[in-house]
Short mmCIF file of C-alpha atoms in Angstrom, two decimals:
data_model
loop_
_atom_site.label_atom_id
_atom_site.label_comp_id
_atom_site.label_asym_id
_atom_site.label_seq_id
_atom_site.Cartn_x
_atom_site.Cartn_y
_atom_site.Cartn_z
CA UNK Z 247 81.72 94.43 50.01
CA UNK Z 248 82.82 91.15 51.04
CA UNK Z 249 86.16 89.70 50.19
CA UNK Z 250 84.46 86.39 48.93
CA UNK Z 251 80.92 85.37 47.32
CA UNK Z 252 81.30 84.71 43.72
CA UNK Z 253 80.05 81.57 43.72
CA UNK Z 254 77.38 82.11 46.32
CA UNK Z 255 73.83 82.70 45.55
CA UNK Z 256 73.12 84.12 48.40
CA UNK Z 257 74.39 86.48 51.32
CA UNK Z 258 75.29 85.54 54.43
CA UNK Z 259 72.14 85.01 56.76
CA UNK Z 260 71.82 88.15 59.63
CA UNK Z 261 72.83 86.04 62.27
CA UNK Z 262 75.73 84.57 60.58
CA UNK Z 263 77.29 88.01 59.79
CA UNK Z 264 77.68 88.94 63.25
CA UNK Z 265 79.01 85.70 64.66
CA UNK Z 266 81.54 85.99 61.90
CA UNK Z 267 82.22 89.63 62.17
CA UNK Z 268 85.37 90.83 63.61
CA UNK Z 269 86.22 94.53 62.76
CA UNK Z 270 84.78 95.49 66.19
CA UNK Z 271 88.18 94.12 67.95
CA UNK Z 272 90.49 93.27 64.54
CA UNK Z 273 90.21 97.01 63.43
CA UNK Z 274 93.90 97.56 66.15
CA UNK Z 275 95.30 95.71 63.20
CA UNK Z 276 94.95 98.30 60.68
CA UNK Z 277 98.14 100.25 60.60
CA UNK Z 278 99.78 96.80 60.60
CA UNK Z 279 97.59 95.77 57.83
CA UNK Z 280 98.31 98.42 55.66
CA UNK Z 281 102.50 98.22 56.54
CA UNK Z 282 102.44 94.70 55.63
CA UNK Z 283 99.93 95.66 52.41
CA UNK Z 284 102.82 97.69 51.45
CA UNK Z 285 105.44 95.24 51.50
CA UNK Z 286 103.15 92.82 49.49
CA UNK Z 287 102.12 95.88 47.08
CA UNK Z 288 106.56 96.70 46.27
CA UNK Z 289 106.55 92.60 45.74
CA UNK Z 290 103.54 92.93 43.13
CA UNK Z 291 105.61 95.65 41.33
CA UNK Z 292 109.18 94.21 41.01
CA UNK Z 293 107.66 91.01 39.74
CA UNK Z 294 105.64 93.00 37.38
CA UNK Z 295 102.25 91.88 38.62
CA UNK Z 296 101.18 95.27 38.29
CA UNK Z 297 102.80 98.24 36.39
CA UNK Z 298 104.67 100.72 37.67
CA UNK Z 299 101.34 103.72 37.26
CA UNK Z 300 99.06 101.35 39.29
CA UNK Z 301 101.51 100.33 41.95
CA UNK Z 302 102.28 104.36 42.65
CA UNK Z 303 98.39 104.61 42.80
CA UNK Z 304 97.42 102.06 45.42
CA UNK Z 305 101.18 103.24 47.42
CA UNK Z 306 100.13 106.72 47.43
CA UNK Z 307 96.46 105.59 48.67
CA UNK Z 308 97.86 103.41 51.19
CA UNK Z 309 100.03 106.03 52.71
CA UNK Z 310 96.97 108.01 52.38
CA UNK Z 311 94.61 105.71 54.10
CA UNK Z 312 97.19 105.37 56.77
CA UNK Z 313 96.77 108.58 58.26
CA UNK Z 314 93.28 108.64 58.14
CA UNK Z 315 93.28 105.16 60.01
CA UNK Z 316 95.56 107.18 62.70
CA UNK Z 317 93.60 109.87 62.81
CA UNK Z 318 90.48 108.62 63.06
CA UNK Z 319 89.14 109.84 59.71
CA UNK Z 320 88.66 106.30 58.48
CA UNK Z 321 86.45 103.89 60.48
CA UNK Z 322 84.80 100.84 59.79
CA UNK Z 323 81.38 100.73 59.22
CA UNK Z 324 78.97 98.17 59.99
CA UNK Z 325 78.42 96.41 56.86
CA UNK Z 326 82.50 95.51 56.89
CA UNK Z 327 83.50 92.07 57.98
CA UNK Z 328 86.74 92.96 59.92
CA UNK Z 329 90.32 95.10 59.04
CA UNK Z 330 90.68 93.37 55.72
CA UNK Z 331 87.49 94.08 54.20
CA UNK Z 332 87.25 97.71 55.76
CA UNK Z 333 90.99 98.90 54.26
CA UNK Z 334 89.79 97.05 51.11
CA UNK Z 335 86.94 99.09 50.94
CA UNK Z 336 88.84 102.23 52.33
CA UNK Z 337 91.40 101.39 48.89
CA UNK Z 338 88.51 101.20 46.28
CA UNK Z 339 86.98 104.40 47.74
CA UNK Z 340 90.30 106.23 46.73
CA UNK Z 341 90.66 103.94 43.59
CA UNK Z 342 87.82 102.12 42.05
CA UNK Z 343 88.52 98.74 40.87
CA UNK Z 344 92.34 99.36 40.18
CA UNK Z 345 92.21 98.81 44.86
CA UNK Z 346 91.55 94.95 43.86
CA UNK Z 347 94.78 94.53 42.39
CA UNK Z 348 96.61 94.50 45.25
CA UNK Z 349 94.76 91.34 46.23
CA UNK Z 350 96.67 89.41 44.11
CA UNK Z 351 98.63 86.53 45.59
CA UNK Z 352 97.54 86.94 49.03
CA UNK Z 353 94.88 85.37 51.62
CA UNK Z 354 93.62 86.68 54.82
CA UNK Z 355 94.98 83.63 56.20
CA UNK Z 356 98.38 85.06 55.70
CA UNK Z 357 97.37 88.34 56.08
CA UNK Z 358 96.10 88.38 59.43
CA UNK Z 359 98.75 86.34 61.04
CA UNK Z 360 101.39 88.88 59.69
CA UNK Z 361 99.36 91.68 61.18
CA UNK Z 362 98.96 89.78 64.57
CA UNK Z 363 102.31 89.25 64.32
CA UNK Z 364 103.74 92.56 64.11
CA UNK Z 365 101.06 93.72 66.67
CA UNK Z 366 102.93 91.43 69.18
CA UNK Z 367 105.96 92.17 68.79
CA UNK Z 368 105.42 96.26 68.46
CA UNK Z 369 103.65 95.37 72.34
CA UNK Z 370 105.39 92.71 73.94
CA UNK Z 371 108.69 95.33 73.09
CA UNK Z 372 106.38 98.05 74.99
CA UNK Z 373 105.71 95.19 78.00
CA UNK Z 374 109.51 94.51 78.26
CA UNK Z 375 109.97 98.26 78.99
CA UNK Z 376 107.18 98.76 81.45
CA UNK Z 377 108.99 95.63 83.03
CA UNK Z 378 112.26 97.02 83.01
CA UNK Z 379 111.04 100.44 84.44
CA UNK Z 380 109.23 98.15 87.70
CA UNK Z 381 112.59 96.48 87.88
CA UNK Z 382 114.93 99.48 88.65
CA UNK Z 383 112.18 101.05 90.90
CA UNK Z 384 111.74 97.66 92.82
CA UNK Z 385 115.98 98.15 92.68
CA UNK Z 386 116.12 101.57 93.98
CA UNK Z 387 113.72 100.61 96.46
CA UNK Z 388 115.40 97.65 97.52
CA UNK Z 389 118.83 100.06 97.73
CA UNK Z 390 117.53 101.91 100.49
CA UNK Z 391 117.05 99.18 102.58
CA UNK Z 392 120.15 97.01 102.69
CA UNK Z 393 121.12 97.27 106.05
CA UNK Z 394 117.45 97.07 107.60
CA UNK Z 395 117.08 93.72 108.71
CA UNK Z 396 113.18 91.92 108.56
CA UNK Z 397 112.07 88.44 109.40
CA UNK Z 398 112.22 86.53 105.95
CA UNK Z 399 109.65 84.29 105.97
CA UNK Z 400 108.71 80.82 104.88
CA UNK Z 401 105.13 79.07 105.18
CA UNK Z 402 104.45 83.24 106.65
CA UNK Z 403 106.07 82.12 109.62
CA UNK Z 404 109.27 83.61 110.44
CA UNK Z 405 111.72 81.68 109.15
CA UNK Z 406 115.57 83.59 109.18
CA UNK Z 407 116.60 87.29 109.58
CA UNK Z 408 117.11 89.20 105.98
CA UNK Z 409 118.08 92.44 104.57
CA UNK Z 410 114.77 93.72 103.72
CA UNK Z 411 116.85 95.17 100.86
CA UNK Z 412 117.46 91.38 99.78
CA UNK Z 413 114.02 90.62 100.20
CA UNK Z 414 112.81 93.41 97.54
CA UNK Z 415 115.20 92.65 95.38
CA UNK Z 416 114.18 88.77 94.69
CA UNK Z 417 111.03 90.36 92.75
CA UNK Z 418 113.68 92.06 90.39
CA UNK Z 419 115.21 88.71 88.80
CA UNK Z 420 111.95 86.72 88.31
CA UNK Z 421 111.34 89.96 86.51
CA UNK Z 422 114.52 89.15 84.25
CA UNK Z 423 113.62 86.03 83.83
CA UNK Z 424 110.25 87.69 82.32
CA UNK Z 425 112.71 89.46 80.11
CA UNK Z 426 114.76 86.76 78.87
CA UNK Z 427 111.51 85.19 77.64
CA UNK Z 428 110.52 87.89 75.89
CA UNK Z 429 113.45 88.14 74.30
CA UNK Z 430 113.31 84.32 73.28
CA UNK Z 431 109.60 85.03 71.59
CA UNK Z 432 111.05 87.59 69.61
CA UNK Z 433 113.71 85.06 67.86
CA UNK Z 434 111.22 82.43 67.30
CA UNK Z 435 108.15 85.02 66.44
CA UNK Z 436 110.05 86.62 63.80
CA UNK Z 437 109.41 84.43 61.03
CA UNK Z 438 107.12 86.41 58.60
CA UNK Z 439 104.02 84.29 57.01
CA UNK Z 440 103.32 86.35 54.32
CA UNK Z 441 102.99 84.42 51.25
CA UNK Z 442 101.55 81.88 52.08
CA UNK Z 443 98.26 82.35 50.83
CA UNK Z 444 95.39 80.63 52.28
CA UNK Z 445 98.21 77.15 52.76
CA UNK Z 446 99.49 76.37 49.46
CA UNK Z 447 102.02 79.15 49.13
CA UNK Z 448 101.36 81.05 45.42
CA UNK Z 449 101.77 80.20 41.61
CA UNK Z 450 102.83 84.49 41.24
CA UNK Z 451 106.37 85.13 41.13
CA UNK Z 452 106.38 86.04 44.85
CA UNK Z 453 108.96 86.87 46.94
CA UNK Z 454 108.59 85.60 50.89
CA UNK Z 455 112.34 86.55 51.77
CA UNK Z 456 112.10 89.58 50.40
CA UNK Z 457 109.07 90.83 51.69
CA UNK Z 458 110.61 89.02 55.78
CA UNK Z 459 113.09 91.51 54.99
CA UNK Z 460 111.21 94.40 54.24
CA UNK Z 461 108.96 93.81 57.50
CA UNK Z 462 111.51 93.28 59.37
CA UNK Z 463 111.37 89.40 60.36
CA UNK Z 464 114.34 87.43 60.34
CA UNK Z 465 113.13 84.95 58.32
CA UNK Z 466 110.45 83.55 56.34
CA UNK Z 467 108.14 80.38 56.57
CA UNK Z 468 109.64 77.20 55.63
CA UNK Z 469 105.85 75.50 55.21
CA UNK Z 470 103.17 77.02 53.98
CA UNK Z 471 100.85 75.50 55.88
CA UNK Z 472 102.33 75.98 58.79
CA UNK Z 473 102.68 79.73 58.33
CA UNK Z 474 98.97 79.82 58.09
CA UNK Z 475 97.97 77.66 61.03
CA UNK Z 476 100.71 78.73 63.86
CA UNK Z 477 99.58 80.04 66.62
CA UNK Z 478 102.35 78.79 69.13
CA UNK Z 479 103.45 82.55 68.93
CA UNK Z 480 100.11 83.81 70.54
CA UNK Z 481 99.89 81.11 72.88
CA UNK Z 482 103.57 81.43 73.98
CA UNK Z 483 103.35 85.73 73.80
CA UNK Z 484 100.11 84.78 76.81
CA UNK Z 485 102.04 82.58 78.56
CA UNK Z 486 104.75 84.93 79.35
CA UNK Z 487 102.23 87.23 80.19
CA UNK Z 488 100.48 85.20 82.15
CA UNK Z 489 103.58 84.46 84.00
CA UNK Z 490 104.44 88.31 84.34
CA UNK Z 491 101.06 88.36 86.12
CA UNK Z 492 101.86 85.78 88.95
CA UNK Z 493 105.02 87.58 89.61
CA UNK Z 494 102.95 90.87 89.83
CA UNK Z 495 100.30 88.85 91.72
CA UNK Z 496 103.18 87.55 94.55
CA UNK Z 497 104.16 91.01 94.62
CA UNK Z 498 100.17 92.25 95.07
CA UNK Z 499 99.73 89.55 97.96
CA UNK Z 500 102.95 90.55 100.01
CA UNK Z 501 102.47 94.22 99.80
CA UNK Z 502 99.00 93.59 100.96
CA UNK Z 503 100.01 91.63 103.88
CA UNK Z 504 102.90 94.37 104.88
CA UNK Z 505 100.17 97.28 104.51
CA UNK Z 506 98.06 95.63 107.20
CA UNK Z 507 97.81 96.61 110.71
CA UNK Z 508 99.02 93.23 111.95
CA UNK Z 509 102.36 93.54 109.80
CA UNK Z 510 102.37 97.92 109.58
CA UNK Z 511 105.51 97.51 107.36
CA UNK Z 512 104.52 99.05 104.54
CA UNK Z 513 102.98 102.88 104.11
CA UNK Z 514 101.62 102.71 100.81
CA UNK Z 515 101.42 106.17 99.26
CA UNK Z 516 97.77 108.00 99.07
CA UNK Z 517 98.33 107.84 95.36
CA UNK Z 518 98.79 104.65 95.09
CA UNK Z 519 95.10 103.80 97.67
CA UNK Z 520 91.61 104.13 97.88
CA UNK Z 521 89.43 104.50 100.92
CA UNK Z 522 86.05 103.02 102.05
CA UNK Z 523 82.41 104.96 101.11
CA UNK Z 524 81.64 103.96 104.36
CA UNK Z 525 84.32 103.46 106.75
CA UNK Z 526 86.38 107.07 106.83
CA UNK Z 527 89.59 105.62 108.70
CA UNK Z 528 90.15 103.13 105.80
CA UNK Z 529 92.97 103.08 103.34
CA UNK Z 530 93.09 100.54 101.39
CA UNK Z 531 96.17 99.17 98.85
CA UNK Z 532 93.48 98.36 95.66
CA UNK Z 533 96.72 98.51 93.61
CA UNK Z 534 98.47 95.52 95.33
CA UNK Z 535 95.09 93.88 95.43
CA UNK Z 536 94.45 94.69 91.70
CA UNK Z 537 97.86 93.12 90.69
CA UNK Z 538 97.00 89.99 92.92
CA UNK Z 539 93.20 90.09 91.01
CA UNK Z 540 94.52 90.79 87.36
CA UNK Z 541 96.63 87.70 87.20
CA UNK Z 542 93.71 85.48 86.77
CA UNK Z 543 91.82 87.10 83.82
CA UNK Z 544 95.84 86.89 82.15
CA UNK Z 545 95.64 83.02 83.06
CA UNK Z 546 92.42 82.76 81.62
CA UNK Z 547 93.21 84.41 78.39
CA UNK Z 548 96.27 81.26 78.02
CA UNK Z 549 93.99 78.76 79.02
CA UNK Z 550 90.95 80.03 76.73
CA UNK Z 551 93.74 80.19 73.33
CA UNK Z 552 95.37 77.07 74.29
CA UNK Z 553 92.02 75.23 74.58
CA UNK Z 554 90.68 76.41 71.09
CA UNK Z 555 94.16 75.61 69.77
CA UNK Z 556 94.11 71.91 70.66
CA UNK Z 557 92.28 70.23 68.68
CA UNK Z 558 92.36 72.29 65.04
CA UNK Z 559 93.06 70.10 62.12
CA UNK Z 560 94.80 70.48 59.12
CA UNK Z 561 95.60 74.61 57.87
CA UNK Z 562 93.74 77.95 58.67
CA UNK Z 563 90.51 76.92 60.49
CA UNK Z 564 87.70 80.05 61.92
CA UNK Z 565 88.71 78.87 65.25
CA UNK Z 566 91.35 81.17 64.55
CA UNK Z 567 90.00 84.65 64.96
CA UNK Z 568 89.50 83.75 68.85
CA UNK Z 569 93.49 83.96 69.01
CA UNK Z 570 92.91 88.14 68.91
CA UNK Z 571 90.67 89.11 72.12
CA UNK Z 572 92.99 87.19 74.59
CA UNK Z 573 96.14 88.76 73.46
CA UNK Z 574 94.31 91.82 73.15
CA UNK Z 575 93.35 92.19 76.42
CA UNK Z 576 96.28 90.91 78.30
CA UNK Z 577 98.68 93.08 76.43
CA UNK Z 578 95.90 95.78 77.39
CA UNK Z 579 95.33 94.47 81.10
CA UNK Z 580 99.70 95.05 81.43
CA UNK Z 581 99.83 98.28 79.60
CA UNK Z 582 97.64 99.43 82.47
CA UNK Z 583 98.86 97.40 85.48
CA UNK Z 584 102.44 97.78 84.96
CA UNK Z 585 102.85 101.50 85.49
CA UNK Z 586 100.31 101.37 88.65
CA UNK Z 587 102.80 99.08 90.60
CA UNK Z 588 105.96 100.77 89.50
CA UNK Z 589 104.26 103.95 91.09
CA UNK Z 590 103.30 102.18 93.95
CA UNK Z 591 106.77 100.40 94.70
CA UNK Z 592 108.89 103.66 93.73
CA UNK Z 593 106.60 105.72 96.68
CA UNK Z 594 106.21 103.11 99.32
CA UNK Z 595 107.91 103.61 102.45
CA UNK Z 596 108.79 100.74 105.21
CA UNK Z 597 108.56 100.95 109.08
CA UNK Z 598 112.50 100.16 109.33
CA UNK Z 599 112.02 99.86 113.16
CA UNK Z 600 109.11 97.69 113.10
CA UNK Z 601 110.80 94.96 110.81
CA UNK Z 602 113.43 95.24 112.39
CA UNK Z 603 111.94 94.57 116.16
CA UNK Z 604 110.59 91.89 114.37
CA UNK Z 605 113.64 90.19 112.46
CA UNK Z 606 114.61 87.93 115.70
CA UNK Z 607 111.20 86.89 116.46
CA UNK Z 608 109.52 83.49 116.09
CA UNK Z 609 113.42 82.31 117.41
CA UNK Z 610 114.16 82.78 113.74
CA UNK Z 611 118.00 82.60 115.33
CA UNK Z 612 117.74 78.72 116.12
CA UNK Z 613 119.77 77.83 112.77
CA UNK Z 614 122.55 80.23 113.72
CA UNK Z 615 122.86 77.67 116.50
CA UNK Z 616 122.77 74.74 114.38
CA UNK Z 617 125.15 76.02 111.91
CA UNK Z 618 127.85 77.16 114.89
CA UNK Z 619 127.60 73.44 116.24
CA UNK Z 620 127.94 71.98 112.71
CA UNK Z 621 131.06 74.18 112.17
CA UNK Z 622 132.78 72.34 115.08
CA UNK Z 623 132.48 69.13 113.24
CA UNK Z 624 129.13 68.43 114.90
CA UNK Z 625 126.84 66.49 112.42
CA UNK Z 626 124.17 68.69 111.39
CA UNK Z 627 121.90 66.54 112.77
CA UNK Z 628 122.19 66.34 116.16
CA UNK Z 629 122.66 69.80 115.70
CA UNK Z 630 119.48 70.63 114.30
CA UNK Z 631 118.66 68.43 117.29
CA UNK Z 632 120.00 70.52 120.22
CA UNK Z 633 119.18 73.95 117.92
CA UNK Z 634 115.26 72.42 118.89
CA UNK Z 635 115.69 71.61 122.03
CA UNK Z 636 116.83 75.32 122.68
CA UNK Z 637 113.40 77.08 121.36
CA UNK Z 638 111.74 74.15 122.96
CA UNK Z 639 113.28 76.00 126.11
CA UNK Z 640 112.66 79.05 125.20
CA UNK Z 641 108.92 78.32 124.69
CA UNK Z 642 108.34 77.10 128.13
CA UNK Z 643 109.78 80.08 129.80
CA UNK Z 644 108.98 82.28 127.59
CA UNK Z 645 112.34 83.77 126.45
CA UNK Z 646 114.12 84.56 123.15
CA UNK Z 647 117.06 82.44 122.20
CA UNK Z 648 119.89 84.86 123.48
CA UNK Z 649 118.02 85.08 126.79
CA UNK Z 650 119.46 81.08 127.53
CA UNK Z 651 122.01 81.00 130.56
CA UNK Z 652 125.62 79.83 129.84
CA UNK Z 653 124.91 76.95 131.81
CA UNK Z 654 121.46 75.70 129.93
CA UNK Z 655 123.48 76.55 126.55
CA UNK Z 656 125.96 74.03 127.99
CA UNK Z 657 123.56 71.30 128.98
CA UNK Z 658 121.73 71.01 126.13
CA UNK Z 659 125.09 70.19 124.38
CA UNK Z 660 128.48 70.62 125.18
CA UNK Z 661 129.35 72.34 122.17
CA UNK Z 662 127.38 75.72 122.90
CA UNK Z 663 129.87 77.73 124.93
CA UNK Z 664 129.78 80.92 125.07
CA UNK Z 665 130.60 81.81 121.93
CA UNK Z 666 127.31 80.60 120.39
CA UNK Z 667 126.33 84.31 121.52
CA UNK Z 668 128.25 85.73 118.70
CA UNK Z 669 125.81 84.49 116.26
CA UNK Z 670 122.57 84.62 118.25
CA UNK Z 671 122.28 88.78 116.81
CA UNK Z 672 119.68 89.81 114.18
CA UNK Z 673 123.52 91.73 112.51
CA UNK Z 674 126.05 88.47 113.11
CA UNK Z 675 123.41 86.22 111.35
CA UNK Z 676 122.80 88.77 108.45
CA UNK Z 677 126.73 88.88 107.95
CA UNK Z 678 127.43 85.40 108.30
CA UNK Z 679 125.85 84.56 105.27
CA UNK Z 680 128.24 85.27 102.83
CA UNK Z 681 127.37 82.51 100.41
CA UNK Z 682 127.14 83.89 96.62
CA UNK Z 683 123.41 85.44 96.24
CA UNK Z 684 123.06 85.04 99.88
CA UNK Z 685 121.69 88.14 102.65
CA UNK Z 686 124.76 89.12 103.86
CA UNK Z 687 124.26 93.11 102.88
CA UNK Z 688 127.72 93.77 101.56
CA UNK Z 689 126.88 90.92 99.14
CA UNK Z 690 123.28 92.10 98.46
CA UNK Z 691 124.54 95.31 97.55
CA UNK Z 692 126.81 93.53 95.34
CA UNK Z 693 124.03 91.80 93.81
CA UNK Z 694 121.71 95.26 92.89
CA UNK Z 695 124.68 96.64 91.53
CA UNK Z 696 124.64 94.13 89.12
CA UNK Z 697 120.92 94.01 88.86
CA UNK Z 698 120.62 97.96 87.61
CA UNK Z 699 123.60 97.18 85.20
CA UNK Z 700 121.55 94.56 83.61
CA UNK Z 701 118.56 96.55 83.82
CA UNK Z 702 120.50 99.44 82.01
CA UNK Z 703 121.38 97.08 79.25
CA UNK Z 704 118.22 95.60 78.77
CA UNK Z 705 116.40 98.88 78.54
CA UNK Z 706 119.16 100.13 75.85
CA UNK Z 707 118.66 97.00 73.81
CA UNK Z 708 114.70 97.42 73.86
CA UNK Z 709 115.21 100.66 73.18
CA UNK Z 710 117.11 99.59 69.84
CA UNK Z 711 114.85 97.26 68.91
CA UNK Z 712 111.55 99.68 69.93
CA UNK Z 713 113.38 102.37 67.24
CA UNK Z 714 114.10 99.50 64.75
CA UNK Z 715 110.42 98.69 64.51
CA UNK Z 716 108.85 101.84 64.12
CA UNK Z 717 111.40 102.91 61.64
CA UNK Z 718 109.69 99.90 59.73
CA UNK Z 719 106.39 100.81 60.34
CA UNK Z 720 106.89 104.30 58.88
CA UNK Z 721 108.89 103.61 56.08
#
């Protein structure tokens, strides 16, 4: 039965009742509906809304209808309209007429932005510690290599020598950052909108604060119409995830480029591949690609709720129910992705040798020579300017920087004597840079020290809150 109609004389046309019908991709709210059904239902009681013998009866059929939503006893059926009206008729199956009671002071507009509510948090929490588990392999990973020196690279031209171990790591703090976010969206998403109504807030002795509390928000809604109409929580929640996508995209596009024969860096485990149907010598890295791929459908689910967002009016407009699918699918898309590129991180190994062969190349040593010059007082640049006019040297006799001759060192300025050679190494130019959160590998290992401490504390503190909220959702 529908949860309106009364003053209708007729139902809804055919065509109208599917546009409008939702249960198909709403029904993942259920056990959130019925939690925050509960918390309404104890509100209805203490305010004596309902007596004590019918507020036991639609508890125990709650609990009841619970299970059989998570086990897959209850399902909806095709003449209900979405979660709401399914549970509703789920309740008056167990109850008759007394399951109607418990609609008392409550919309669906509130309703469903509770539920969507607590279904974000519950699996942005779960996100945070797939993220955190990618961050201490990308760590571990990055551990083993802090010595190996690669060519970092700028524009994909070699740029300066790196510890590959530095280079691995970078992925672990825009991962943080990820993490900090998340954390932010959970202080300003916990603000509960139940009791609301449909915008007005409710003439029944209610209780808003109390029934935050009980659901575990921090706070309640300070504008009824607000409550209703916020979506900046959904929009914000796709963001983040959008953003956790380009940083698993970047991460997709250079492990791509080091699996290829013109880099042969990277031996991506067999686990992690795929091969060709047609081609037997091929092994492909389909999970780096995939990463790279997924990021746009995670864009596209910001842009698509930030679109039908900007120009509602007013309170609770249908608009609305196209906030679900988007956050759906991108919490879906990460659930999937995020343990496919830990796996593939944690069991890639790197052709040390290779990178390291590499790591000079492209004369990526010419700002070791500016740097020596500017640390004789030499302004940086004429520097910079003689530093040029060495690889411009090197190119047209094909040599490598420390293959100059005292004597063209000298003439291209008088300040490269000899012991410009000192820095013109793959090892003196890692060490020299000792700036903090520079390459230097006794301060990168430094810095993934205190990389997996933070990643320790974040997981604890998800952790905490993970066990917080399903103590809620069971009690």
């Amino acid at each position: 039965m529908a949860l309106w109609g009364g003053r209708f004389s007729q139902g809804a046309a055919d065509a109208t009742f599917a546009l409008s019908r939702s249960v198909d991709f709403d029904w993942r709210l259920a056990p959130y509906d019925i939690r925050s059904s509960l918390s309404h239902l104890s509100i209805l009681e203490s305010s004596g809304l309902l007596s004590k013998s019918d507020a036991g009866a639609i508890k125990g059929a709650l609990k009841e209808l619970g299970g059989e939503v998570g086990n897959g006893h209850f399902l909806p059926i095709a003449s209900d309209e979405d979660v709401h009206s399914a549970l509703e008729r789920g309740l008056n199956e167990k109850l008759g007429a007394r399951g109607g009671l418990l609609r008392a002071g409550r919309s669906r507009n509130d309703q469903v932005t509770t539920d969507l509510r607590l279904f974000a948090i519950d699996h942005m929490l779960e996100i945070a510690m797939l993220i955190t588990a990618m961050q201490s392999a990308l760590l571990e990973k990055a551990s083993e290599y802090i010595n190996d020196s690669a060519p970092g690279l700028t524009h994909i031209q070699h740029a300066q020598p790196v510890s590959f171990g530095h280079e691995l790591a970078k992925h672990a703090h825009a991962f943080a950052r990820d993490l900090d976010r998340i954390n932010d969206w959970l202080a300003r998403t916990s603000v509960s909108p139940l009791g609301a109504g449909a915008l007005a807030g409710s003439s029944l002795p209610l209780d808003p604060k109390a029934t935050a509390k009980d659901l575990g928000f921090n706070t309640s809604f300070a504008n009824s119409i607000d409550a209703v109409s916020d979506r900046d929580y959904v929009a914000e929640a796709l963001f983040i995830l959008s953003l956790v996508g380009t940083h698993l995209s970047r991460i997709g596009e250079e492990w791509t480029l080091w699996a290829s024969t013109e880099f042969a860096w990277a031996k991506v485990a067999d686990a992690y591949s795929t091969g060709s149907s047609i081609m037997p010598q091929k092994k492909n890295p389909d999970i780096a690609e995939l990463a790279r791929g997924k990021s746009g459908r995670l864009v596209g689910n910001l842009v698509a709720v930030m679109t039908m967002l900007k120009g509602l009016p007013f309170a609770y407009n249908r608009d609305l129910q196209e906030d679900k699918e988007p956050l759906f699918d991108s919490v879906d898309t990460l659930l999937v992705l995020l343990p496919a590129v830990t796996g593939m991180i944690a069991t890639t190994d790197f052709n040390r040798e290779k990178m390291s062969l590499a790591a000079p190349l492209g004369y990526s040593l010419a700002t070791e020579i500016a740097d020596y010059l500017a640390l004789k007082k030499i302004p940086f640049a004429s520097a910079h300017e003689a530093a040029g006019a060495c690889v411009a040297l090197c190119e047209s006799t094909d040599r490598q920087l420390d293959q100059l001759t005292d004597a063209e060192l000298i003439a291209i300025h008088p300040g490269l004597d000899s012991g410009v050679r000192s820095v013109l190494t793959v090892h003196g130019a890692l060490s020299s840079r000792t700036t903090a959160g520079g390459t230097a590998p006794s301060l990168v290992a430094a810095q993934i020290e205190a990389a997996l401490a933070e990643n320790h504390s974040t997981q604890k503190l998800i952790s905490h809150k993970q066990a917080s909220f399903m103590e809620m959702m069971s009690s």
